[in-house]
Amino acid sequence: MAIYEEKRPVAVCDTECYVDYWSIGFKSLDGKHERVFELYDGHPLNKKAIASIFRRWTIVTFNGINYDMPMTMYAMSGATNGELKQASDE
């Protein structure tokens, strides 16, 4: 039986949420790659670039299942900063 094994680079990820600002940041374990994406008034979220990172990298988070990933999916769906802050507080 053949075992499929995909080798992808690993990055850590974290999100930050305020009433007028949301961000997601990625940093490779080797420290060579770092990207931060921000959402605030007049500055839309670069959803294509974020999706590309999730497709190409293995992502590690501290509280990803319960917080970072749901918030990221909500942000990617077009939620406003106010909606994100309300979801974060809940």
Short mmCIF file of C-alpha atoms in Angstrom, two decimals:
data_model
loop_
_atom_site.label_atom_id
_atom_site.label_comp_id
_atom_site.label_asym_id
_atom_site.label_seq_id
_atom_site.Cartn_x
_atom_site.Cartn_y
_atom_site.Cartn_z
CA MET A 1 0.00 0.00 0.00
CA ALA A 2 1.39 3.37 -1.04
CA ILE A 3 1.32 6.14 1.54
CA TYR A 4 0.72 9.67 0.32
CA GLU A 5 2.99 12.09 2.04
CA GLU A 6 3.00 15.74 1.09
CA LYS A 7 5.93 17.81 2.26
CA ARG A 8 4.89 21.40 2.85
CA PRO A 9 6.68 24.16 4.73
CA VAL A 10 5.36 24.92 8.22
CA ALA A 11 4.30 28.35 9.49
CA VAL A 12 2.82 29.56 12.74
CA CYS A 13 -0.25 31.78 12.58
CA ASP A 14 -2.02 34.23 14.88
CA THR A 15 -4.90 36.69 14.56
CA GLU A 16 -5.64 39.96 16.33
CA CYS A 17 -9.03 41.62 16.62
CA TYR A 18 -10.09 45.11 17.68
CA VAL A 19 -13.27 47.07 16.99
CA ASP A 20 -11.70 48.82 13.97
CA TYR A 21 -8.86 46.45 13.03
CA TRP A 22 -8.32 42.76 12.30
CA SER A 23 -5.11 41.02 11.23
CA ILE A 24 -3.67 37.61 10.55
CA GLY A 25 0.05 36.94 10.57
CA PHE A 26 2.15 34.01 9.41
CA LYS A 27 5.78 33.23 10.15
CA SER A 28 7.76 30.25 8.89
CA LEU A 29 9.46 28.11 11.51
CA ASP A 30 12.85 28.93 10.04
CA GLY A 31 12.08 32.65 10.33
CA LYS A 32 12.78 33.33 6.65
CA HIS A 33 9.19 34.15 5.66
CA GLU A 34 6.74 36.46 7.38
CA ARG A 35 3.45 37.96 6.16
CA VAL A 36 0.83 40.06 7.92
CA PHE A 37 -2.55 40.84 6.39
CA GLU A 38 -4.70 43.61 7.79
CA LEU A 39 -8.34 44.68 7.54
CA TYR A 40 -9.29 48.23 8.50
CA ASP A 41 -11.28 51.13 7.08
CA GLY A 42 -10.11 51.78 3.53
CA HIS A 43 -7.81 48.73 3.53
CA PRO A 44 -9.48 45.50 2.32
CA LEU A 45 -8.24 42.07 3.30
CA ASN A 46 -6.08 40.32 0.69
CA LYS A 47 -8.14 37.13 0.68
CA LYS A 48 -6.40 35.59 -2.35
CA ALA A 49 -2.98 35.81 -0.73
CA ILE A 50 -4.27 34.36 2.55
CA ALA A 51 -5.97 31.47 0.73
CA SER A 52 -2.73 30.82 -1.15
CA ILE A 53 -0.80 30.47 2.12
CA PHE A 54 -3.36 28.00 3.48
CA ARG A 55 -3.10 25.95 0.27
CA ARG A 56 0.71 25.82 0.22
CA TRP A 57 1.74 25.73 3.89
CA THR A 58 1.03 23.60 6.92
CA ILE A 59 -0.32 26.05 9.49
CA VAL A 60 0.20 25.71 13.25
CA THR A 61 -1.75 27.83 15.75
CA PHE A 62 -2.12 28.00 19.52
CA ASN A 63 -5.93 28.20 19.55
CA GLY A 64 -6.71 27.68 15.88
CA ILE A 65 -9.67 25.31 16.06
CA ASN A 66 -11.59 27.35 18.62
CA TYR A 67 -10.63 30.89 17.65
CA ASP A 68 -8.13 31.72 14.88
CA MET A 69 -9.62 29.56 12.13
CA PRO A 70 -13.29 30.49 12.75
CA MET A 71 -12.31 34.17 12.86
CA THR A 72 -10.24 33.80 9.70
CA MET A 73 -13.11 32.13 7.86
CA TYR A 74 -15.48 34.88 9.02
CA ALA A 75 -13.04 37.58 7.87
CA MET A 76 -12.57 35.82 4.53
CA SER A 77 -16.37 35.72 4.09
CA GLY A 78 -16.48 39.52 4.10
CA ALA A 79 -17.26 40.33 7.74
CA THR A 80 -16.63 43.90 8.85
CA ASN A 81 -14.30 44.83 11.69
CA GLY A 82 -17.31 45.45 13.91
CA GLU A 83 -18.78 42.05 13.10
CA LEU A 84 -15.44 40.38 13.74
CA LYS A 85 -15.07 42.15 17.09
CA GLN A 86 -18.57 41.10 18.13
CA ALA A 87 -17.83 37.47 17.19
CA SER A 88 -14.51 37.64 19.03
CA ASP A 89 -16.16 38.95 22.19
CA GLU A 90 -18.80 36.24 22.06
#
